[in-house]
Coordinates of C-alpha atoms in Angstrom, one line a residue:
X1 CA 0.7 -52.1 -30.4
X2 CA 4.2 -50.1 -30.8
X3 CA 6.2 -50.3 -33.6
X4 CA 9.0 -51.6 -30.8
X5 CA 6.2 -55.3 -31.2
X6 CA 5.4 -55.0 -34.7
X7 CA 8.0 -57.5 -35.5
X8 CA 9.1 -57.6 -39.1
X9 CA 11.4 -61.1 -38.4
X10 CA 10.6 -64.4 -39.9
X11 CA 8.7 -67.3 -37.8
X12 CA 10.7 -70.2 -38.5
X13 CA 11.0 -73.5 -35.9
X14 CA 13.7 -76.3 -35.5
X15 CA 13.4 -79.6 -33.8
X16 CA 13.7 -79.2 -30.1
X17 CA 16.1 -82.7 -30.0
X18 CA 18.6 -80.1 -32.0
X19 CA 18.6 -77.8 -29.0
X20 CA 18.5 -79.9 -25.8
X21 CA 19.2 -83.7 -25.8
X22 CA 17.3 -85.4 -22.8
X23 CA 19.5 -88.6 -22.6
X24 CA 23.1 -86.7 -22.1
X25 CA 23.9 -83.9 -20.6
X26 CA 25.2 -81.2 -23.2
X27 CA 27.1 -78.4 -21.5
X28 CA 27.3 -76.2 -24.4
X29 CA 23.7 -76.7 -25.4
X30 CA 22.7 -75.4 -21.5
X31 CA 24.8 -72.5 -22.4
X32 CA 23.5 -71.2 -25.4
X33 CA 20.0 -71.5 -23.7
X34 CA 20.8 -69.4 -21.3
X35 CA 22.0 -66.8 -23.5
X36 CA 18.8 -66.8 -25.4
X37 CA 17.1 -66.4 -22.2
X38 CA 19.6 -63.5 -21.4
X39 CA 18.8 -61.8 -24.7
X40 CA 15.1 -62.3 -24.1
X41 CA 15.1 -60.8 -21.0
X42 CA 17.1 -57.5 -22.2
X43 CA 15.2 -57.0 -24.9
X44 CA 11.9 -57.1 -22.7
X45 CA 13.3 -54.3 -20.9
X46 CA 14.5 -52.5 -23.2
X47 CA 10.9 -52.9 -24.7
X48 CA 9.5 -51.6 -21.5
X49 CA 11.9 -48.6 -20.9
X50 CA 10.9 -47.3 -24.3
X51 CA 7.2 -47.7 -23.9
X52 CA 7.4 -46.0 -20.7
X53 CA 9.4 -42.6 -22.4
X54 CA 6.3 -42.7 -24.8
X55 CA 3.8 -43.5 -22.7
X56 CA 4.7 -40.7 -19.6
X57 CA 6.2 -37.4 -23.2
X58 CA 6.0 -34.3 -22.3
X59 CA 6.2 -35.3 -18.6
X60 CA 9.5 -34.1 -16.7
X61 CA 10.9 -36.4 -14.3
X62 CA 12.2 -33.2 -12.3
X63 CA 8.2 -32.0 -11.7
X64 CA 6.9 -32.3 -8.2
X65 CA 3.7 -34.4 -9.2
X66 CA 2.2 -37.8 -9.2
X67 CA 2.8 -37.7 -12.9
X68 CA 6.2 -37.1 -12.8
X69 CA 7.0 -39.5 -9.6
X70 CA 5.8 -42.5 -11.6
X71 CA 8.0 -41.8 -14.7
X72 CA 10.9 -40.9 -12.4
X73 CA 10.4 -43.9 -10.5
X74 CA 9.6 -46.3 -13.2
X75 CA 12.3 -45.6 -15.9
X76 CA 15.1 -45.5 -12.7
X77 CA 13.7 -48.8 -11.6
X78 CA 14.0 -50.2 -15.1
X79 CA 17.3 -49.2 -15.6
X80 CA 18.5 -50.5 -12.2
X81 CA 17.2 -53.8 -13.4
X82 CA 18.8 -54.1 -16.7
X83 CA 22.5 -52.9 -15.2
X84 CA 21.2 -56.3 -12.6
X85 CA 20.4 -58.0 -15.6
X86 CA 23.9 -57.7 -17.4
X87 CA 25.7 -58.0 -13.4
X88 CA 24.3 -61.5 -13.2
X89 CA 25.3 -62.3 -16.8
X90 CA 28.9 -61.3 -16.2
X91 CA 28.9 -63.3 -13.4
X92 CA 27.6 -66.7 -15.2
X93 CA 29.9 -66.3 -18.0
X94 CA 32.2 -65.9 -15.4
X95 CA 31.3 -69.4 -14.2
X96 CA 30.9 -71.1 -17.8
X97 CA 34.2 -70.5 -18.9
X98 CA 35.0 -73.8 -19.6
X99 CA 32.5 -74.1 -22.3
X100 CA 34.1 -71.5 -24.5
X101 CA 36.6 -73.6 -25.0
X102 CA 34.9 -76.4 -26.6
X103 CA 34.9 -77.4 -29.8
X104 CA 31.2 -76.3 -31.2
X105 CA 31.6 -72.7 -29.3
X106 CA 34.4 -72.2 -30.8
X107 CA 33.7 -73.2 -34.1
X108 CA 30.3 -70.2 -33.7
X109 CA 32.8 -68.0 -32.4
X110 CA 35.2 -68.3 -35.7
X111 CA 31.8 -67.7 -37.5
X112 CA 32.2 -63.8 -36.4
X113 CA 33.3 -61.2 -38.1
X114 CA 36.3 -59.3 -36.5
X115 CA 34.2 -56.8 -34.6
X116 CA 31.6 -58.8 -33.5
X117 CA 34.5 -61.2 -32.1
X118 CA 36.4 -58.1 -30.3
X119 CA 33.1 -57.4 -28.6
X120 CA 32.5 -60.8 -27.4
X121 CA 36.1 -61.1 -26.6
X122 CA 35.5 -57.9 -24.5
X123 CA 32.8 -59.2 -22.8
X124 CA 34.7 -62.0 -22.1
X125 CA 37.9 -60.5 -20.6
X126 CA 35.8 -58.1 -18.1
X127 CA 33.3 -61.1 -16.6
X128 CA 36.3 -62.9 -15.6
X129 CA 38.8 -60.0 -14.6
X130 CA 37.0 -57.1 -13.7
X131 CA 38.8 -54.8 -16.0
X132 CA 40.1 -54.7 -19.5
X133 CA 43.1 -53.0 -21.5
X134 CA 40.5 -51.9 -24.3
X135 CA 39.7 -48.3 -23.6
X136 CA 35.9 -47.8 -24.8
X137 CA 32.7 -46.4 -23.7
X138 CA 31.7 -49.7 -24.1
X139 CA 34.5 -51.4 -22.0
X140 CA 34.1 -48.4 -19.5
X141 CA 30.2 -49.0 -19.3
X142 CA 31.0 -53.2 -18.8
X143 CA 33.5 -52.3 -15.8
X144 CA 30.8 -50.3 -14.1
X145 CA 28.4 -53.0 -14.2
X146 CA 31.0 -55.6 -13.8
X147 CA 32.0 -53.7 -10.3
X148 CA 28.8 -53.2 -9.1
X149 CA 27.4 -50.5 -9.7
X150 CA 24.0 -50.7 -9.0
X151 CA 21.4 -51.3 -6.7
X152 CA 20.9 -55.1 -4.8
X153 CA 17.9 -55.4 -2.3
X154 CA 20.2 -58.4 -0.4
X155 CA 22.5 -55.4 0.5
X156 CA 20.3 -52.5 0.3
X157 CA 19.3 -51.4 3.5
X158 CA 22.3 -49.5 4.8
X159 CA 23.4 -47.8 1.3
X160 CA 20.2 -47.0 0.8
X161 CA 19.3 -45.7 4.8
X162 CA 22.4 -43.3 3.9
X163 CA 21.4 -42.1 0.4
X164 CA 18.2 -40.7 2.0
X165 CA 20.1 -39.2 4.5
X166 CA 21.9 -37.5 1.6
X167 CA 19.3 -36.6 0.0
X168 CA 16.8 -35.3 2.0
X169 CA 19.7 -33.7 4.8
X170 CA 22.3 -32.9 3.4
X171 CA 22.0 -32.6 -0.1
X172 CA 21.1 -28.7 -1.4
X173 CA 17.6 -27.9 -0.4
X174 CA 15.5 -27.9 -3.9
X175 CA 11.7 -28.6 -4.5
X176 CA 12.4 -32.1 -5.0
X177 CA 14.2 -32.7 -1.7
X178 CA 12.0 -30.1 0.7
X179 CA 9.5 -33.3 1.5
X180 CA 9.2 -36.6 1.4
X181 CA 6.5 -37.8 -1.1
X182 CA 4.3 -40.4 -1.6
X183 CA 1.4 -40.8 -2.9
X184 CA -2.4 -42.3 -1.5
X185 CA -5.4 -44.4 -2.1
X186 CA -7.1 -47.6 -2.0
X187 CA -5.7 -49.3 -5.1
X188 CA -1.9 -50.4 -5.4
X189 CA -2.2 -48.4 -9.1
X190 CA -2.8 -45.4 -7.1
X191 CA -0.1 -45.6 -4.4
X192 CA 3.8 -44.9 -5.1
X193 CA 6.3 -44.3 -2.0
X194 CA 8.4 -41.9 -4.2
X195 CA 10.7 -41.4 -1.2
X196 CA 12.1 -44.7 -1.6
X197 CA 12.8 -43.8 -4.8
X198 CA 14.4 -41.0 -4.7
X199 CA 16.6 -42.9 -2.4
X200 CA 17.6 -45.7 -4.5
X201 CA 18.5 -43.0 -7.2
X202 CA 20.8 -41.1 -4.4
X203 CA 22.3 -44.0 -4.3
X204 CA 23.1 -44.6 -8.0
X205 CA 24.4 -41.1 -7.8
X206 CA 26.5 -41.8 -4.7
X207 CA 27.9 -44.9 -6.7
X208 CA 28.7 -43.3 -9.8
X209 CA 30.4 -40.4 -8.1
X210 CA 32.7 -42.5 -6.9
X211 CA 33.8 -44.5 -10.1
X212 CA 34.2 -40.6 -11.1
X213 CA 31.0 -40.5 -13.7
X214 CA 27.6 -38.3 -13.6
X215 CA 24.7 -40.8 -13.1
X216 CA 23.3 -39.2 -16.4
X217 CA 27.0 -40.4 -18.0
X218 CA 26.3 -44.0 -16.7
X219 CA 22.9 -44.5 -17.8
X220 CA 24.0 -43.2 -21.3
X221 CA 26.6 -45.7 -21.5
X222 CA 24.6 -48.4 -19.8
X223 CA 21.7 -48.0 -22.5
X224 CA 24.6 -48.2 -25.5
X225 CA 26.5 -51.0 -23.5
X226 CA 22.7 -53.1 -23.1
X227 CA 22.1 -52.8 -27.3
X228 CA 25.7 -53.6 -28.4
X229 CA 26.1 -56.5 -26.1
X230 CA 22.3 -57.4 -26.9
X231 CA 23.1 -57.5 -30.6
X232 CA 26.5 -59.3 -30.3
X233 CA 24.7 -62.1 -28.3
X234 CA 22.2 -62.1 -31.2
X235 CA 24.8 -63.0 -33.9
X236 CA 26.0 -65.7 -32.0
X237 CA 22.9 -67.4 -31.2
X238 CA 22.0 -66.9 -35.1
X239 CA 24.8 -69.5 -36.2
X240 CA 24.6 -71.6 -33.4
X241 CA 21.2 -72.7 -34.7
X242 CA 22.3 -73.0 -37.5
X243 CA 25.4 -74.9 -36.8
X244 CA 23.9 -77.2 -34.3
X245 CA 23.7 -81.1 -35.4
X246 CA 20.9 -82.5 -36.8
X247 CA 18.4 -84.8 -34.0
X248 CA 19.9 -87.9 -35.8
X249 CA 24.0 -87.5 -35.4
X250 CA 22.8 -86.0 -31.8
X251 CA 22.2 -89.4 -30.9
X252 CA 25.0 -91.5 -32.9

């Protein structure tokens, strides 16, 4: 087991009446649930992007091998998921609005400290409008995700039909770009279509170009924009447990 699993937290449990009360529905309480699942599923990845650096060192991702086509395609795959991961965030906070205006979220907001509370505030402002006065890497990260940029199978086929075209026609001829590779056997661990891949990766390049950033610049600020966000949605999940009712006033 990595250090990234050896957990050093505390195992502690509440009862689950405090979190979700089965006879009325509790808007807020949904809310917070999904956030936890949010931070979760982040953290997972996060989990498995690491592992995979460690697990593929030494290996280059710009290599012509089988090696190196199963890092490449791996760690771009993970990081198209997690910039997916925060897209579909953004857009539920977009619909839950209303509840961060109630009366309990507000009262774990005003729990904050200023910075934590600029963040969220932040994150906030760009789910709903897309774009933000603050000028941050962070802010600048949360508008690219915000706006898209990434990679979604449900409109995939012709951005990514034209990123192979790029890549393999009319791109600069290199070793990487010479053939399309793939590799064979009879078990699904053995076989990779690393064509495909370097596709969807054109087309992460093709994306970024446009919003005038290197795809190396994005993924940089992606990976800073994934663990700030992460750990501001930590600290408010912390006192909402904490501040949540006890099972008894729950129910009158």
């Amino acid at each position: 087991m990595t250090d990234e699993l050896k957990s050093q937290g505390l195992l502690r449990s509440l009862d689950p009446h405090r979190l979700i009360d089965q006879q009325q529905k509790d808007n807020v309480a949904g809310f917070f649930l999904v956030l936890a699942l949010y931070y979760n599923d982040l953290k997972s990845l996060l989990y498995h992007y690491n592992r995979t650096n460690e697990d593929f060192e030494g290996t280059s991702s710009e290599d012509i091998s089988i090696q190196a086509g199963e890092f490449g395609g791996i760690r771009a795959h993970l990081l198209r998921l997690m910039a997916s991961t925060v897209f579909e965030f953004l857009e539920f906070l977009k619909t839950n609005r209303s509840v961060l205006g109630t009366a309990e979220f507000r009262l774990v907001y005003e729990s904050l400290n200023r910075n934590l509370k600029e963040q969220w505030n932040l994150i906030v402002q760009i789910a709903s409008k897309g774009s933000s006065d603050v000028k941050s890497d962070f802010s600048s990260a949360l508008m690219l995700v915000r706006n898209n940029l990434g990679f979604h199978y449900n409109q995939s086929s012709k951005a990514l039909t034209q990123a192979f075209i790029d890549h393999f026609f009319k791109d600069q001829k290199n070793i990487s770009n010479e053939k399309a590779y793939f590799s064979d056997g009879t078990k699904m661990k053995d076989v990779r279509f690393f064509y495909s891949d370097a596709a969807a990766q054109r087309a992460v390049i093709s994306q970024a170009q446009k919003k005038l950033v290197s795809a190396d610049e994005y993924y940089e600020k992606l990976m800073a924009l994934i663990k700030m966000t992460n750990f501001t949605i930590m600290q408010l999940l912390k006192r909402y447990l904490k501040q949540r009712p006890p099972y008894d006033s729950l129910n009158g």
